[in-house]
Short mmCIF file of C-alpha atoms in Angstrom, two decimals:
data_model
loop_
_atom_site.label_atom_id
_atom_site.label_comp_id
_atom_site.label_asym_id
_atom_site.label_seq_id
_atom_site.Cartn_x
_atom_site.Cartn_y
_atom_site.Cartn_z
CA MET L 1 0.00 0.00 0.00
CA SER L 2 2.80 2.44 0.83
CA GLY L 3 4.06 2.29 -2.75
CA LEU L 4 0.70 3.07 -4.38
CA GLY L 5 -0.31 6.49 -5.56
CA THR L 6 -3.52 8.09 -4.34
CA ALA L 7 -5.59 7.03 -7.34
CA ASP L 8 -4.42 3.40 -7.21
CA ARG L 9 -4.91 3.23 -3.45
CA THR L 10 -8.44 4.63 -3.69
CA ALA L 11 -9.32 2.21 -6.49
CA LEU L 12 -7.97 -0.76 -4.54
CA LEU L 13 -9.86 0.12 -1.36
CA ALA L 14 -13.08 0.34 -3.36
CA LEU L 15 -12.77 -3.27 -4.58
CA GLY L 16 -13.74 -5.12 -1.42
CA ALA L 17 -15.22 -5.06 2.04
CA PRO L 18 -13.35 -4.73 5.35
CA HIS L 19 -13.40 -7.65 7.72
CA THR L 20 -12.08 -8.00 11.29
CA TYR L 21 -10.38 -11.22 12.39
CA ARG L 22 -9.81 -12.36 15.96
CA ALA L 23 -6.40 -13.55 17.14
CA ASP L 24 -5.61 -16.99 15.63
CA GLU L 25 -8.64 -16.82 13.33
CA PRO L 26 -7.88 -18.21 9.86
CA LEU L 27 -8.10 -15.91 6.86
CA MET L 28 -7.69 -18.82 4.44
CA GLY L 29 -6.65 -22.46 4.57
CA GLU L 30 -4.16 -24.60 2.69
CA GLY L 31 -5.86 -26.57 -0.10
CA GLU L 32 -8.94 -24.35 -0.24
CA ARG L 33 -10.19 -23.40 -3.69
CA THR L 34 -11.23 -19.88 -2.74
CA THR L 35 -9.72 -17.09 -4.85
CA PHE L 36 -10.18 -13.91 -2.83
CA ALA L 37 -7.18 -11.85 -1.72
CA VAL L 38 -6.91 -9.93 1.54
CA LEU L 39 -5.21 -6.56 1.85
CA LEU L 40 -4.01 -6.24 5.44
CA LEU L 41 -5.09 -2.88 6.85
CA ARG L 42 -4.09 -3.46 10.48
CA GLY L 43 -2.20 -6.15 12.35
CA TRP L 44 -0.02 -9.14 11.53
CA CYS L 45 -0.63 -12.57 10.01
CA THR L 46 1.30 -15.82 9.86
CA VAL L 47 1.57 -17.85 6.67
CA TRP L 48 1.96 -21.46 7.78
CA ALA L 49 1.78 -25.11 6.83
CA ALA L 50 1.26 -28.28 8.86
CA THR L 51 4.01 -30.92 8.72
CA GLU L 52 4.59 -34.29 10.38
CA ARG L 53 6.79 -32.50 12.92
CA GLY L 54 4.24 -29.77 13.64
CA THR L 55 3.42 -26.36 12.30
CA ILE L 56 6.03 -24.35 10.43
CA ILE L 57 5.56 -20.63 9.83
CA LEU L 58 6.58 -19.82 6.27
CA GLY L 59 6.30 -16.06 6.58
CA LEU L 60 4.99 -13.08 8.48
CA ARG L 61 2.78 -10.47 6.83
CA GLN L 62 1.96 -7.03 8.18
CA SER L 63 -0.38 -4.16 7.38
CA GLY L 64 0.04 -2.88 3.84
CA GLU L 65 0.74 -6.33 2.38
CA VAL L 66 -1.53 -8.66 0.41
CA VAL L 67 -2.16 -12.31 1.26
CA GLY L 68 -3.92 -14.86 -0.91
CA ASP L 69 -2.70 -13.18 -4.08
CA MET L 70 -1.36 -16.36 -5.72
CA ALA L 71 -4.72 -18.16 -5.68
CA ALA L 72 -6.41 -14.93 -6.76
CA LEU L 73 -4.16 -14.84 -9.81
CA ASP L 74 -4.03 -18.49 -10.90
CA GLY L 75 -7.18 -20.01 -9.37
CA ARG L 76 -5.27 -23.01 -7.98
CA PRO L 77 -5.73 -24.39 -4.44
CA ARG L 78 -4.20 -22.38 -1.62
CA SER L 79 -0.54 -23.32 -1.10
CA ALA L 80 -0.53 -22.41 2.62
CA SER L 81 -2.77 -21.27 5.45
CA VAL L 82 -2.94 -17.70 6.77
CA SER L 83 -4.01 -16.87 10.33
CA ALA L 84 -4.32 -13.66 12.31
CA LEU L 85 -1.48 -12.97 14.72
CA GLY L 86 -3.44 -10.85 17.15
CA PRO L 87 -6.44 -8.77 15.99
CA VAL L 88 -6.37 -8.07 12.23
CA THR L 89 -8.42 -5.90 9.91
CA GLY L 90 -8.30 -6.82 6.24
CA LEU L 91 -9.97 -5.79 3.01
CA VAL L 92 -11.38 -8.90 1.33
CA VAL L 93 -11.15 -8.52 -2.46
CA PRO L 94 -12.76 -11.05 -4.84
CA GLY L 95 -10.25 -12.66 -7.18
CA ASP L 96 -11.86 -11.45 -10.40
CA ARG L 97 -11.84 -7.83 -9.20
CA PHE L 98 -8.24 -8.19 -8.06
CA ARG L 99 -7.14 -9.43 -11.49
CA VAL L 100 -8.98 -6.65 -13.33
CA PHE L 101 -7.43 -4.08 -10.98
CA LEU L 102 -3.89 -5.34 -11.67
CA ALA L 103 -4.50 -5.50 -15.43
CA SER L 104 -5.61 -1.88 -15.48
CA ARG L 105 -3.04 -0.50 -13.01
CA PRO L 106 0.53 -1.11 -14.28
CA HIS L 107 2.22 0.39 -11.24
CA ALA L 108 0.21 -1.73 -8.81
CA ASN L 109 0.93 -4.79 -10.95
CA ALA L 110 4.67 -4.04 -10.84
CA LEU L 111 4.55 -3.70 -7.04
CA LEU L 112 2.84 -7.07 -6.69
CA ILE L 113 5.42 -8.72 -8.96
CA ALA L 114 8.17 -7.19 -6.83
CA GLN L 115 6.48 -8.54 -3.69
CA LEU L 116 6.20 -12.05 -5.16
CA THR L 117 9.83 -11.94 -6.30
CA GLU L 118 11.02 -10.89 -2.85
CA ARG L 119 9.05 -13.72 -1.25
CA LEU L 120 10.60 -16.27 -3.62
CA ARG L 121 14.09 -14.99 -2.82
CA HIS L 122 13.29 -15.14 0.88
CA ALA L 123 12.07 -18.73 0.52
CA ASP L 124 15.36 -19.69 -1.13
CA VAL L 125 17.31 -18.14 1.74
CA GLU L 126 15.13 -19.98 4.27
CA ARG L 127 15.71 -23.35 2.60
CA ARG L 128 19.47 -22.85 2.66
CA ALA L 129 19.34 -21.78 6.30
CA LEU L 130 17.38 -24.89 7.34
CA ALA L 131 19.94 -27.10 5.61
CA SER L 132 23.11 -25.43 6.82
CA LEU L 133 22.63 -23.19 9.87
CA THR L 134 22.10 -23.89 13.57
CA VAL L 135 18.97 -22.85 15.46
CA LEU L 136 20.96 -20.01 17.03
CA GLN L 137 22.02 -18.72 13.62
CA ARG L 138 18.53 -19.05 12.14
CA LEU L 139 17.00 -17.30 15.13
CA SER L 140 19.52 -14.48 14.81
CA GLY L 141 18.50 -14.02 11.18
CA ARG L 142 14.82 -13.88 12.12
CA LEU L 143 15.49 -11.30 14.83
CA VAL L 144 17.44 -9.16 12.35
CA GLU L 145 14.53 -9.35 9.91
CA LEU L 146 11.96 -8.42 12.56
CA ALA L 147 14.11 -5.61 13.96
CA GLU L 148 14.58 -4.14 10.49
CA ARG L 149 10.86 -4.42 9.64
CA THR L 150 9.32 -3.39 12.94
CA GLY L 151 12.06 -2.19 15.26
CA GLN L 152 11.42 0.95 17.26
CA ALA L 153 14.59 2.81 18.24
CA GLU L 154 14.97 3.09 22.00
CA GLY L 155 18.34 4.89 22.13
CA ASP L 156 21.96 3.66 22.12
CA GLY L 157 21.20 1.57 19.03
CA ARG L 158 18.62 -0.62 20.78
CA LEU L 159 15.54 -1.74 18.82
CA THR L 160 12.28 -3.04 20.29
CA ILE L 161 10.58 -5.66 18.12
CA ARG L 162 6.85 -4.98 17.89
CA ALA L 163 5.62 -8.14 16.14
CA PRO L 164 3.26 -9.94 18.57
CA LEU L 165 5.04 -13.32 18.45
CA ALA L 166 4.86 -15.82 21.29
CA GLN L 167 7.96 -17.95 21.81
CA HIS L 168 6.41 -21.05 20.20
CA GLU L 169 5.44 -18.94 17.17
CA LEU L 170 8.96 -17.53 16.95
CA ALA L 171 10.22 -21.12 17.03
CA ALA L 172 7.88 -22.08 14.19
CA THR L 173 9.34 -19.30 12.01
CA VAL L 174 12.80 -20.91 12.16
CA GLY L 175 11.72 -24.55 11.96
CA ALA L 176 12.78 -25.38 15.53
CA THR L 177 11.24 -26.50 18.80
CA ARG L 178 10.25 -24.04 21.49
CA GLU L 179 12.88 -25.56 23.77
CA ALA L 180 15.66 -25.06 21.21
CA VAL L 181 14.66 -21.43 20.67
CA ALA L 182 14.47 -20.81 24.42
CA LYS L 183 18.04 -22.10 24.73
CA ALA L 184 19.20 -19.92 21.82
CA LEU L 185 17.52 -16.84 23.33
CA ARG L 186 19.23 -17.55 26.64
CA LEU L 187 22.61 -17.60 24.88
CA LEU L 188 21.84 -14.29 23.18
CA ARG L 189 20.76 -12.78 26.50
CA ASP L 190 23.92 -14.02 28.20
CA GLN L 191 25.96 -12.30 25.51
CA GLY L 192 24.03 -9.07 26.02
CA LEU L 193 22.70 -9.05 22.47
CA VAL L 194 18.98 -9.16 23.33
CA ARG L 195 16.71 -8.51 26.29
CA THR L 196 13.41 -10.32 26.71
CA GLY L 197 10.40 -9.76 28.92
CA PRO L 198 6.66 -10.42 28.94
CA GLY L 199 5.54 -9.55 25.41
CA THR L 200 8.75 -7.69 24.56
CA LEU L 201 12.02 -8.43 22.80
CA VAL L 202 14.72 -5.79 22.58
CA VAL L 203 17.76 -6.12 20.30
CA ASN L 204 20.67 -4.42 22.03
CA ASP L 205 23.20 -4.83 19.24
CA LEU L 206 22.11 -5.67 15.68
CA GLU L 207 25.53 -6.18 14.03
CA PRO L 208 26.54 -9.34 15.95
CA LEU L 209 23.15 -10.82 15.11
CA ARG L 210 23.81 -10.10 11.43
CA LEU L 211 27.14 -11.92 11.69
CA LEU L 212 25.47 -14.91 13.36
CA ALA L 213 22.77 -14.97 10.69
CA ALA L 214 25.50 -15.08 8.04
CA GLY L 215 26.90 -18.26 9.57
CA SER L 216 29.37 -17.02 12.16
CA ASP L 217 29.56 -18.41 15.70
CA LEU L 218 29.39 -16.59 19.03
#
């Protein structure tokens, strides 16, 4: 949404109807043959899939992003589930209207292609990380991503992460158990790189986390 001009934004908002989702309420489910897309107006969502080892979170989406766009474009079954991470308000846009909008709005179409490309690149990075990095290194990469996307500067270079992730949800984003992530967080706390508390996670020093995410060791 932030990249759209006023005319494109107004046209997009006129395509659908707003809907409010409760925390953990599904927006769409893997395998469904629905074709609507949802423009997130407020809140966060998880994109996830169920595996034999439990749920894995494939991505996090925040206000201003679109979810369900792939099925809206190609009409194939949903490739993953999307659920609200805390209260969410979204604009539900029928697939046919979404396609017509993109066909008539070149700039909006280019933004969506850029979004899809970035998600594909991110998926490639995630696959390599699962195959080659430790839980500590993968967690460091996720914290860097969240700090860069949502971090609020608190002074002295500290960043407070605002995404409403519980520890088990954070674990699901890096393909690890809650226990493994708790151990990794404890190591990061002991090194003074992060500070955790009820509902809060503060990154004290981002650069060492970047080095860890790139494959270095503590």
